[in-house]
GROMACS .gro file of N, CA and C in nm:
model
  492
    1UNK      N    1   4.522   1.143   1.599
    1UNK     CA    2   4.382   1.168   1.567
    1UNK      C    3   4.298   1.057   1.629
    2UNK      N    4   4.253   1.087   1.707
    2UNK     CA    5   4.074   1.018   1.742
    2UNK      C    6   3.999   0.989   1.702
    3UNK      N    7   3.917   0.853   1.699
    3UNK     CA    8   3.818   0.785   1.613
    3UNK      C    9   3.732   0.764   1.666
    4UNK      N   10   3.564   0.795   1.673
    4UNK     CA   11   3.493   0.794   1.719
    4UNK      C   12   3.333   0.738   1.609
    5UNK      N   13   3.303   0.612   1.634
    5UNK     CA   14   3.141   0.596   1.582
    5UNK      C   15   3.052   0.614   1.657
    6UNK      N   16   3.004   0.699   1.584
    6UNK     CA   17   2.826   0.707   1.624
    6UNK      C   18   2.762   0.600   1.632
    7UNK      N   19   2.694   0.522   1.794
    7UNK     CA   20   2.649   0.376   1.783
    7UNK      C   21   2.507   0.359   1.691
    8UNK      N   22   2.413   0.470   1.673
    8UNK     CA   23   2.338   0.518   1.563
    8UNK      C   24   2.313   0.444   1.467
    9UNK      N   25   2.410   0.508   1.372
    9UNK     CA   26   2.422   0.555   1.273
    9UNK      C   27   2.536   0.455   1.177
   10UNK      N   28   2.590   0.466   1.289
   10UNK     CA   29   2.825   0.358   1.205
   10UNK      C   30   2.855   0.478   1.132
   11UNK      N   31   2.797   0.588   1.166
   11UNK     CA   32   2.943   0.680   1.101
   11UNK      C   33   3.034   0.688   1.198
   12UNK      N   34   3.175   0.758   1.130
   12UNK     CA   35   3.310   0.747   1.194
   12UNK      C   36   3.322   0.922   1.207
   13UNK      N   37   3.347   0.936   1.294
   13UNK     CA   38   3.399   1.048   1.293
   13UNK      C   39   3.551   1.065   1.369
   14UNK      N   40   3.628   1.156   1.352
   14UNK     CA   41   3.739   1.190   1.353
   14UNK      C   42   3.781   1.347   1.454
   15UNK      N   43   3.861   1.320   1.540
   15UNK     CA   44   3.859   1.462   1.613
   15UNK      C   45   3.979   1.551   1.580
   16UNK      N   46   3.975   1.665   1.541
   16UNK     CA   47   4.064   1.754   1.478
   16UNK      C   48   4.085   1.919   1.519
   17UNK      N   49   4.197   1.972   1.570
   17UNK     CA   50   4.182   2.077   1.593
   17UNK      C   51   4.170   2.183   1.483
   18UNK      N   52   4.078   2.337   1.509
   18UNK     CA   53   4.015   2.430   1.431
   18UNK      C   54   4.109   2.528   1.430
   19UNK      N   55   4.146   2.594   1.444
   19UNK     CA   56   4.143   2.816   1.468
   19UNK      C   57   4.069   2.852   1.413
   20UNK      N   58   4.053   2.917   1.536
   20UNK     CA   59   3.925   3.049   1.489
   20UNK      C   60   3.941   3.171   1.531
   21UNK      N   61   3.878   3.298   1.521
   21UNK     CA   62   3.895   3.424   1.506
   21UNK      C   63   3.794   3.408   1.674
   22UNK      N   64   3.801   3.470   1.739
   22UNK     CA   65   3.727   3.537   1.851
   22UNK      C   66   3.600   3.530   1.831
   23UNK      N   67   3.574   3.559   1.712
   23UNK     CA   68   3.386   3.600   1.700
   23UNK      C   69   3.376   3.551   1.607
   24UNK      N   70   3.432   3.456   1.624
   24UNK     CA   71   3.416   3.340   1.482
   24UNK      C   72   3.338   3.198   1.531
   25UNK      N   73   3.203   3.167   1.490
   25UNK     CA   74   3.195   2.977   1.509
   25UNK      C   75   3.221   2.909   1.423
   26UNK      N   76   3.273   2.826   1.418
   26UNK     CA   77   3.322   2.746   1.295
   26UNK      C   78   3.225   2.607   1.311
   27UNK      N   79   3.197   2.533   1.172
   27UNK     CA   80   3.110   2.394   1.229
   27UNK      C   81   3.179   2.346   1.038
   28UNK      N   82   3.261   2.235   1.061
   28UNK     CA   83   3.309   2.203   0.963
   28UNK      C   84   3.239   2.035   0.887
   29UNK      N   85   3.210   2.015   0.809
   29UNK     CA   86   3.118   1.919   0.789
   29UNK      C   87   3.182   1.799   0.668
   30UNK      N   88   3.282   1.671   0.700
   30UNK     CA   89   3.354   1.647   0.634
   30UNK      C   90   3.298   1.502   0.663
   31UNK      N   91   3.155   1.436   0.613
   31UNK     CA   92   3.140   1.333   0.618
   31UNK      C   93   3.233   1.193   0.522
   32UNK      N   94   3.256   1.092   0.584
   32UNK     CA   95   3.350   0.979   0.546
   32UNK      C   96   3.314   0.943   0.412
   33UNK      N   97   3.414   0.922   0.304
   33UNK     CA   98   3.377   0.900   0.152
   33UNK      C   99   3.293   1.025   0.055
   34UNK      N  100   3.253   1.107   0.107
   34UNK     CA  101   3.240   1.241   0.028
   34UNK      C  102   3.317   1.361   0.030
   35UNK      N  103   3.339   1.455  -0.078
   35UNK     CA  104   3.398   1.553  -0.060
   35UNK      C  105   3.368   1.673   0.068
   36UNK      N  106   3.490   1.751   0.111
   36UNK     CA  107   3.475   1.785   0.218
   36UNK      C  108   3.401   1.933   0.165
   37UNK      N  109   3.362   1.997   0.271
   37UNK     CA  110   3.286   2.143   0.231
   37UNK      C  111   3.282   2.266   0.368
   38UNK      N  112   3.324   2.375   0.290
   38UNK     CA  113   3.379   2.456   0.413
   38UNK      C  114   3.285   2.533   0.481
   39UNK      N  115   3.212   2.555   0.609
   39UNK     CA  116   3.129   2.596   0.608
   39UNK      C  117   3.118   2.745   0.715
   40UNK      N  118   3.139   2.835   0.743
   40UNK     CA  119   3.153   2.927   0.865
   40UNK      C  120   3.036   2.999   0.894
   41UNK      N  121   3.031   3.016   1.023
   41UNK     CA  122   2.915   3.071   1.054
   41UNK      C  123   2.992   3.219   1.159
   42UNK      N  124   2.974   3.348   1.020
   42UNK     CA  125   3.052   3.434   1.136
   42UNK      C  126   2.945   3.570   1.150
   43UNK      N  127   2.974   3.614   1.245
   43UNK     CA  128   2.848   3.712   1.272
   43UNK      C  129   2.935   3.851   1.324
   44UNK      N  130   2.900   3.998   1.333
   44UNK     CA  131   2.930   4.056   1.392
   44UNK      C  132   2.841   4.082   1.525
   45UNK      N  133   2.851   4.180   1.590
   45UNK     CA  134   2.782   4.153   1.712
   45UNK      C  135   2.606   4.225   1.695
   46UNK      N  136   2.580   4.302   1.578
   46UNK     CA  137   2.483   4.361   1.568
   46UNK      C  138   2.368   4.209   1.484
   47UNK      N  139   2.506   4.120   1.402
   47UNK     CA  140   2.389   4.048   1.346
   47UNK      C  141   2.400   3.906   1.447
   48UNK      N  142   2.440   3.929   1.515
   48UNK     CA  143   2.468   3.804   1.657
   48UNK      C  144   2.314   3.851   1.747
   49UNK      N  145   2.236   3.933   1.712
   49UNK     CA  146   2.138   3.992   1.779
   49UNK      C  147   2.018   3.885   1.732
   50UNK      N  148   1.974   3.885   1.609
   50UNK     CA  149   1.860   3.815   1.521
   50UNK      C  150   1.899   3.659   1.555
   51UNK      N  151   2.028   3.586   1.529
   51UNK     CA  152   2.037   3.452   1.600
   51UNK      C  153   1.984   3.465   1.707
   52UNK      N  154   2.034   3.507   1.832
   52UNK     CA  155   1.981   3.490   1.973
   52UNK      C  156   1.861   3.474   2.004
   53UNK      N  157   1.800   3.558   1.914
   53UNK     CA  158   1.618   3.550   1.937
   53UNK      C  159   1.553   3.392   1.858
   54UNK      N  160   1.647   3.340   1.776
   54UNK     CA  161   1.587   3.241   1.702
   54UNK      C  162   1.596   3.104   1.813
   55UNK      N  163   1.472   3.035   1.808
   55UNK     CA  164   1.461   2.891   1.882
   55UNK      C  165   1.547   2.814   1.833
   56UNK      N  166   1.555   2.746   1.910
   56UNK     CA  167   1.630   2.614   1.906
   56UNK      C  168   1.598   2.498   1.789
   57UNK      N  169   1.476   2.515   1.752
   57UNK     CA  170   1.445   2.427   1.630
   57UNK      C  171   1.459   2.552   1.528
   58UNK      N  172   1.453   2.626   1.499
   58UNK     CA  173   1.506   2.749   1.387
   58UNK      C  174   1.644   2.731   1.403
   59UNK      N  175   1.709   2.794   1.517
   59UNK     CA  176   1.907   2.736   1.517
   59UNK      C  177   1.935   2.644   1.395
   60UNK      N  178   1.849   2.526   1.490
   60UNK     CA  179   1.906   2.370   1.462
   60UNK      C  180   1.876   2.355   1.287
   61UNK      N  181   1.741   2.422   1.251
   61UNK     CA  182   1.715   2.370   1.123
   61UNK      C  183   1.837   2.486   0.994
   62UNK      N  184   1.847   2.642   1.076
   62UNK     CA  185   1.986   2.688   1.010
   62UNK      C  186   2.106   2.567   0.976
   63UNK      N  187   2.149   2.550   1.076
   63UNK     CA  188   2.306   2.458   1.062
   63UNK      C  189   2.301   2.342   0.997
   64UNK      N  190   2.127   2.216   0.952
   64UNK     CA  191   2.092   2.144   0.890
   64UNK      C  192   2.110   2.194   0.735
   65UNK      N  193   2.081   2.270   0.719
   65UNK     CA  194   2.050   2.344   0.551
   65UNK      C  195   2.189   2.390   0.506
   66UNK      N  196   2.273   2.466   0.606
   66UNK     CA  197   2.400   2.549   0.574
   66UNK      C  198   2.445   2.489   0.456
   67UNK      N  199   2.460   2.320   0.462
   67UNK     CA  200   2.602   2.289   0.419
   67UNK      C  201   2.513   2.243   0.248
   68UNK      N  202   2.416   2.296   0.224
   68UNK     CA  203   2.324   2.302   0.140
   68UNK      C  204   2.375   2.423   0.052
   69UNK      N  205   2.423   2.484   0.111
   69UNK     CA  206   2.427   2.632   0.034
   69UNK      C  207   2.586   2.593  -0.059
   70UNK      N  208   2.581   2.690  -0.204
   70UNK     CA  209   2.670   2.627  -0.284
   70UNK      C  210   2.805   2.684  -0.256
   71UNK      N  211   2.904   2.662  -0.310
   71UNK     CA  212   3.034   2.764  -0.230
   71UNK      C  213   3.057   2.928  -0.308
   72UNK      N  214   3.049   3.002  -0.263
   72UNK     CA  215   3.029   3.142  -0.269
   72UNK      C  216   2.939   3.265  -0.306
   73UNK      N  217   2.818   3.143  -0.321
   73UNK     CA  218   2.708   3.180  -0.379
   73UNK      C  219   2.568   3.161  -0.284
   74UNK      N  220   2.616   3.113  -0.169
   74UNK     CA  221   2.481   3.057  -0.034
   74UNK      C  222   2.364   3.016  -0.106
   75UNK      N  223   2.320   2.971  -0.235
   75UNK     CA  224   2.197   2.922  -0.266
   75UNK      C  225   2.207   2.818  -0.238
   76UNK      N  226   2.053   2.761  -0.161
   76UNK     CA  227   2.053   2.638  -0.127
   76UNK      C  228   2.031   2.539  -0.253
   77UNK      N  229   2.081   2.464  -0.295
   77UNK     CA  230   2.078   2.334  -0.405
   77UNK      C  231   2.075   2.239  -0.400
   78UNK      N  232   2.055   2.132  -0.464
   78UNK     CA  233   2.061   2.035  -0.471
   78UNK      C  234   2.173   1.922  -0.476
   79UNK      N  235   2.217   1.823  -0.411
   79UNK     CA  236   2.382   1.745  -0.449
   79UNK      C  237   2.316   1.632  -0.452
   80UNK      N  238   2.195   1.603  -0.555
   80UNK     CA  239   2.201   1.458  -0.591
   80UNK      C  240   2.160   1.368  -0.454
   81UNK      N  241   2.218   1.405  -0.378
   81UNK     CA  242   2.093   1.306  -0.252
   81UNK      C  243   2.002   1.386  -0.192
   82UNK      N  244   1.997   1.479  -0.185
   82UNK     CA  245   1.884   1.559  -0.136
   82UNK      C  246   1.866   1.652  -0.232
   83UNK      N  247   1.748   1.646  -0.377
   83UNK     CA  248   1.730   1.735  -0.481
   83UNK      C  249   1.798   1.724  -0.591
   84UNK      N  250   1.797   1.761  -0.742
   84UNK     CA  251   1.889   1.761  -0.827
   84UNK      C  252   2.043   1.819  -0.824
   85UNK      N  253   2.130   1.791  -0.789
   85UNK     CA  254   2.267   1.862  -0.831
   85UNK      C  255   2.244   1.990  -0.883
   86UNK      N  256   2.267   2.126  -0.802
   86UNK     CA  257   2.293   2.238  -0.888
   86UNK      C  258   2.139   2.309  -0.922
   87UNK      N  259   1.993   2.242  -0.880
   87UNK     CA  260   1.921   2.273  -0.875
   87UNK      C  261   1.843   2.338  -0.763
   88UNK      N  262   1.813   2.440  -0.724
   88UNK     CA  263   1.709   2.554  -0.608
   88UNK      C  264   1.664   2.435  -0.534
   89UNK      N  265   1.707   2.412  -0.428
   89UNK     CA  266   1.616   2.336  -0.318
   89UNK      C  267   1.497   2.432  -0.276
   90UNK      N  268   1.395   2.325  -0.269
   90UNK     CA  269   1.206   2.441  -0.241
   90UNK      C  270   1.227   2.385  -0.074
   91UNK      N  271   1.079   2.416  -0.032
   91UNK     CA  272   1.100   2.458   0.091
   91UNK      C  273   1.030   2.295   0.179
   92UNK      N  274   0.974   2.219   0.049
   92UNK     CA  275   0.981   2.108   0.080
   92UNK      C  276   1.108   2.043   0.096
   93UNK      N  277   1.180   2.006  -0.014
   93UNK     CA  278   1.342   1.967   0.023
   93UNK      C  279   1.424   2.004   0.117
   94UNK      N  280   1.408   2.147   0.243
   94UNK     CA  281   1.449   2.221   0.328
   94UNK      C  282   1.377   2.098   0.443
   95UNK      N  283   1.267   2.117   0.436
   95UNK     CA  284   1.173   2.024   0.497
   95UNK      C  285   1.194   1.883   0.558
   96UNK      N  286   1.248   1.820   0.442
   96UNK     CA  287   1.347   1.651   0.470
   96UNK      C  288   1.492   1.695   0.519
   97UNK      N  289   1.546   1.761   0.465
   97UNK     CA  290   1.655   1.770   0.498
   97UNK      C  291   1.701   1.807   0.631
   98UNK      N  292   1.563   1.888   0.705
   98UNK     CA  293   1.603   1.934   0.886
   98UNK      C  294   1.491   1.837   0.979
   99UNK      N  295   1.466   1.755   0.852
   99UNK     CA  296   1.368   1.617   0.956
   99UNK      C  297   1.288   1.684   1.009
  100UNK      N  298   1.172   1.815   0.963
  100UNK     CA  299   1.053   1.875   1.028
  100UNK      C  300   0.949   1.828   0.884
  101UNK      N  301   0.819   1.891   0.953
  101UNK     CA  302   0.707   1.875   0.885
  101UNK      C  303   0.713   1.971   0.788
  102UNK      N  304   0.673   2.040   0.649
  102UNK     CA  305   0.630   2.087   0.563
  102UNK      C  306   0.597   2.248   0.656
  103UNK      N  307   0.483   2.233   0.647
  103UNK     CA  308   0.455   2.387   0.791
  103UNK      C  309   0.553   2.429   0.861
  104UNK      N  310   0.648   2.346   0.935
  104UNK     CA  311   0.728   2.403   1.039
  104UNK      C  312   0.832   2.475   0.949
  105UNK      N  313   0.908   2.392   0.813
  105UNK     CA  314   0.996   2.441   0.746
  105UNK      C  315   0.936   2.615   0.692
  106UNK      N  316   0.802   2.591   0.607
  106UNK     CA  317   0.778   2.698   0.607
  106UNK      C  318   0.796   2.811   0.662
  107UNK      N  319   0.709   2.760   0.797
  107UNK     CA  320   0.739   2.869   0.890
  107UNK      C  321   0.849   2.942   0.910
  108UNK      N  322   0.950   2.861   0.934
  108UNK     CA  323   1.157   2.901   1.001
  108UNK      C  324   1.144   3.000   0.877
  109UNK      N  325   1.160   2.927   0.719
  109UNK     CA  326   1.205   3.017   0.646
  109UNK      C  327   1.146   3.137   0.616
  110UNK      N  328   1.001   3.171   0.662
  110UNK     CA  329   0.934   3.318   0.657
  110UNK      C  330   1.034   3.381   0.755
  111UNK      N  331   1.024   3.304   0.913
  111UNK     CA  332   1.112   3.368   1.008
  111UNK      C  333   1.256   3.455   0.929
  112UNK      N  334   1.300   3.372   0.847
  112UNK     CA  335   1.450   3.372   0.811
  112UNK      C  336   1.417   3.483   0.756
  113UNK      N  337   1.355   3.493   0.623
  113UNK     CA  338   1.333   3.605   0.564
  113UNK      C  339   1.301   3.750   0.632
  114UNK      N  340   1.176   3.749   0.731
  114UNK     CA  341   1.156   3.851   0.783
  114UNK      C  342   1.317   3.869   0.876
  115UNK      N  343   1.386   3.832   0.927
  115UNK     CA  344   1.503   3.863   1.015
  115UNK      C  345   1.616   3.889   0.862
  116UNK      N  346   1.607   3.872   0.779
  116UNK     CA  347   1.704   3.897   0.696
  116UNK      C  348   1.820   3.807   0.689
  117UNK      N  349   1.804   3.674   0.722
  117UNK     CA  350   1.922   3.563   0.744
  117UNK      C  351   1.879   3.470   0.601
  118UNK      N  352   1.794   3.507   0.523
  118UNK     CA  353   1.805   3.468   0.426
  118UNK      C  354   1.659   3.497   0.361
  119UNK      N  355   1.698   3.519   0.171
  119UNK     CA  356   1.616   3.601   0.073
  119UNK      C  357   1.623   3.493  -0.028
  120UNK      N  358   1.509   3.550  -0.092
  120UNK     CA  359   1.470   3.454  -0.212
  120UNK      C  360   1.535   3.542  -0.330
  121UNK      N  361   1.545   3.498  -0.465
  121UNK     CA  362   1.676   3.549  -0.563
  121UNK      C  363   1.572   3.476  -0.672
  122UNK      N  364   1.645   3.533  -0.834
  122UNK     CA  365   1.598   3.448  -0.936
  122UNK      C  366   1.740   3.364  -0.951
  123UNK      N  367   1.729   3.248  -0.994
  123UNK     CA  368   1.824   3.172  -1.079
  123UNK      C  369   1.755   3.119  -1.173
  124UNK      N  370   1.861   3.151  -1.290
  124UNK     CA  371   1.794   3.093  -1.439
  124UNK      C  372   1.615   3.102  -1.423
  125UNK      N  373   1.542   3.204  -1.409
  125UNK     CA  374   1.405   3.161  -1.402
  125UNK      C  375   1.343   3.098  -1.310
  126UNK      N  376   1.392   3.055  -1.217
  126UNK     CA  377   1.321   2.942  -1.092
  126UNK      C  378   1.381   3.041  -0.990
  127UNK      N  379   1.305   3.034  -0.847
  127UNK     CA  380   1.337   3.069  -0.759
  127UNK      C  381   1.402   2.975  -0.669
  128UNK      N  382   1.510   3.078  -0.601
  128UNK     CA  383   1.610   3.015  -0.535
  128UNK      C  384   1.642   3.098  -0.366
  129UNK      N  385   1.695   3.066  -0.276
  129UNK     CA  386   1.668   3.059  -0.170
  129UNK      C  387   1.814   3.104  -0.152
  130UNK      N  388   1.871   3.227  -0.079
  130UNK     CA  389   2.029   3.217  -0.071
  130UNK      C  390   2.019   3.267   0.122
  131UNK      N  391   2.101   3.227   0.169
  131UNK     CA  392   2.121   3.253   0.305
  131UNK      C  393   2.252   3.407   0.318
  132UNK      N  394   2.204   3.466   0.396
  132UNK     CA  395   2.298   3.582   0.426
  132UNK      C  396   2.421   3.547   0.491
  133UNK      N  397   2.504   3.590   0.416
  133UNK     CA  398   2.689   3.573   0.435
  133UNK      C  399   2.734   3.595   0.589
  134UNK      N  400   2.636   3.686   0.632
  134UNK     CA  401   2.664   3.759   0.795
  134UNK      C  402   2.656   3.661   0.878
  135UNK      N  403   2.557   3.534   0.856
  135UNK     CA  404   2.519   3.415   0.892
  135UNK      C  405   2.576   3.292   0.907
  136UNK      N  406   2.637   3.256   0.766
  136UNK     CA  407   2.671   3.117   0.737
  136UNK      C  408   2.720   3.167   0.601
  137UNK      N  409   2.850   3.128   0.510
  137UNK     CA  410   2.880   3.135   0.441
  137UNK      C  411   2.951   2.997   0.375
  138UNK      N  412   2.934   2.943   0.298
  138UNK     CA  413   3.033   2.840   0.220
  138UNK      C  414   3.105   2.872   0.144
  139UNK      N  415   3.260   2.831   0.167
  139UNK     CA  416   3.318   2.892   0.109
  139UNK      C  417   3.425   2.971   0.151
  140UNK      N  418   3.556   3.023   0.080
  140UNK     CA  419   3.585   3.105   0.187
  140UNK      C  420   3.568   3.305   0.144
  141UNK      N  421   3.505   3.277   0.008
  141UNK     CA  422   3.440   3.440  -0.008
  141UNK      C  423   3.315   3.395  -0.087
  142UNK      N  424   3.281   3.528  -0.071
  142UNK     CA  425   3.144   3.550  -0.127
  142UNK      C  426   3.148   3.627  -0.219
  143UNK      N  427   3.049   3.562  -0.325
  143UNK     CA  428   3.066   3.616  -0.461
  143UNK      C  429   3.010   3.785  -0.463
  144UNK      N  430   3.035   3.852  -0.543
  144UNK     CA  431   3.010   3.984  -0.528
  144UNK      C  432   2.826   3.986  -0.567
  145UNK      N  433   2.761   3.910  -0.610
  145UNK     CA  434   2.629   3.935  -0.683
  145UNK      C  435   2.539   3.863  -0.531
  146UNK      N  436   2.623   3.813  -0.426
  146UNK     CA  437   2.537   3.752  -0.298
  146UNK      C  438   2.543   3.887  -0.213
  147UNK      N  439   2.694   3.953  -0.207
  147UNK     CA  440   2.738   4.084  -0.100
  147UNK      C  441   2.604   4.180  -0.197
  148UNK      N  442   2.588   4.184  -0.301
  148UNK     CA  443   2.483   4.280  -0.373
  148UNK      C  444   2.333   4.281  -0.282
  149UNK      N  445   2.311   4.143  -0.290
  149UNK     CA  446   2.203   4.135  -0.258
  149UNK      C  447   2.181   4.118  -0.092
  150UNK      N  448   2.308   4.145  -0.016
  150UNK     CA  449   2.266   4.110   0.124
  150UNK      C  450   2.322   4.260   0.188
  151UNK      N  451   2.344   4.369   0.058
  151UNK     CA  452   2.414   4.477   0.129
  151UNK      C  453   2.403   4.585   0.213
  152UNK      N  454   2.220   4.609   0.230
  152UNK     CA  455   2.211   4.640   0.335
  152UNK      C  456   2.194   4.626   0.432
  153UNK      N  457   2.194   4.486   0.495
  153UNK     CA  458   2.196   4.400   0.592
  153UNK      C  459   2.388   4.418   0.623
  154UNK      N  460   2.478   4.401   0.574
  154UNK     CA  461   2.609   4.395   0.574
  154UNK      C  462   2.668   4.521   0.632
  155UNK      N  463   2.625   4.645   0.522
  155UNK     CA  464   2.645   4.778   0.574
  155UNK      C  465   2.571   4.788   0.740
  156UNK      N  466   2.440   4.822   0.786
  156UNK     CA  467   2.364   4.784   0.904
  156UNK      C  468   2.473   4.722   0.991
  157UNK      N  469   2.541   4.595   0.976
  157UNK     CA  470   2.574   4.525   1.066
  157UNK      C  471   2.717   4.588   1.074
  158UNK      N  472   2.746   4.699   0.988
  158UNK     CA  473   2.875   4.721   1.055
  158UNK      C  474   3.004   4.641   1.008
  159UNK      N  475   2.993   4.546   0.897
  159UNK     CA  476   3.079   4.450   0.832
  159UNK      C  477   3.163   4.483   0.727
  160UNK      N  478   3.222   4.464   0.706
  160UNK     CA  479   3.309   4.503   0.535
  160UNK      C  480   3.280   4.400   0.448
  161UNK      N  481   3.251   4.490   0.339
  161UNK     CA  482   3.172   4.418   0.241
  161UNK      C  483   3.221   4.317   0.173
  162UNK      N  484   3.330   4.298   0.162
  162UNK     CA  485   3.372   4.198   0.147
  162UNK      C  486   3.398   4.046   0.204
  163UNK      N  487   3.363   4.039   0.324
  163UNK     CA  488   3.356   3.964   0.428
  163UNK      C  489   3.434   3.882   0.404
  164UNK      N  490   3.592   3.871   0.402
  164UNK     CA  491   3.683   3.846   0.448
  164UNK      C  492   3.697   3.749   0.571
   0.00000   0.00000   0.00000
């Protein structure tokens, strides 16, 4: 294994081989001294359509937030350094967390919504923010009450609902 610091930053990073499925991207996010967290970003080719059109600062601010989302449930939350633990990240906390301005975050996430890569939900009374499974998933399934709410986007794309 390979050891590599960021002259940055002094993080360490580590080089490791993946498998992946063909139409699979994988982006695994296992920073030094915290727990690790699984993150996949798998698409079929109908919802590989709505990425392509998204900019490069929309991309970039997706894959910033992902590892935000909780494991099988894609709501974005809180872990105590960015927001309360277990609490709805707002669209300010989205905001710090992809290093843009307030407006720009806004903006992506209307984008997100109108493209269907991610919907707003109730939790406990507060609104909460969950990203579509077709997209980015944490985790390695998805709870049946996220496939509920992303299912005609899932069906559309031609996926099994279970996303396996």
């Amino acid at each position: 294994m390979r050891q590599f610091v960021d002259s940055a930053t002094g993080e360490i990073f580590y080089t490791e081989e993946v498998l992946r499925r063909s139409n699979e991207i994988i982006k695994v996010f296992r920073p030094v001294g915290r727990s690790s967290k699984f993150v996949k970003i798998k698409a079929s080719q109908k919802a590989k359509r709505p990425l392509r059109k998204l900019s490069l600062a929309e991309a970039g601010f997706l894959l910033k937030i992902a590892p935000y989302a909780s494991e099988g449930t894609n709501l974005l939350q809180g872990d105590n350094e960015r927001g309360q633990k277990g609490t709805p990240l707002t669209v300010k906390d989205l905001a710090r967390i992809a290093d843009c301005s307030y407006p720009t975050a806004r903006k992506i996430v209307k984008t997100f919504m109108e493209l269907h890569v991610m919907r707003r939900t109730d939790l406990e009374g507060r609104s909460a923010l969950a990203i579509n499974p077709l997209y980015s998933l944490n985790g390695k399934t998805a709870e049946a009450w996220l496939l509920h709410l992303f299912s005609q986007e899932i069906t559309e794309a031609g996926e099994d609902p279970n996303l396996d």
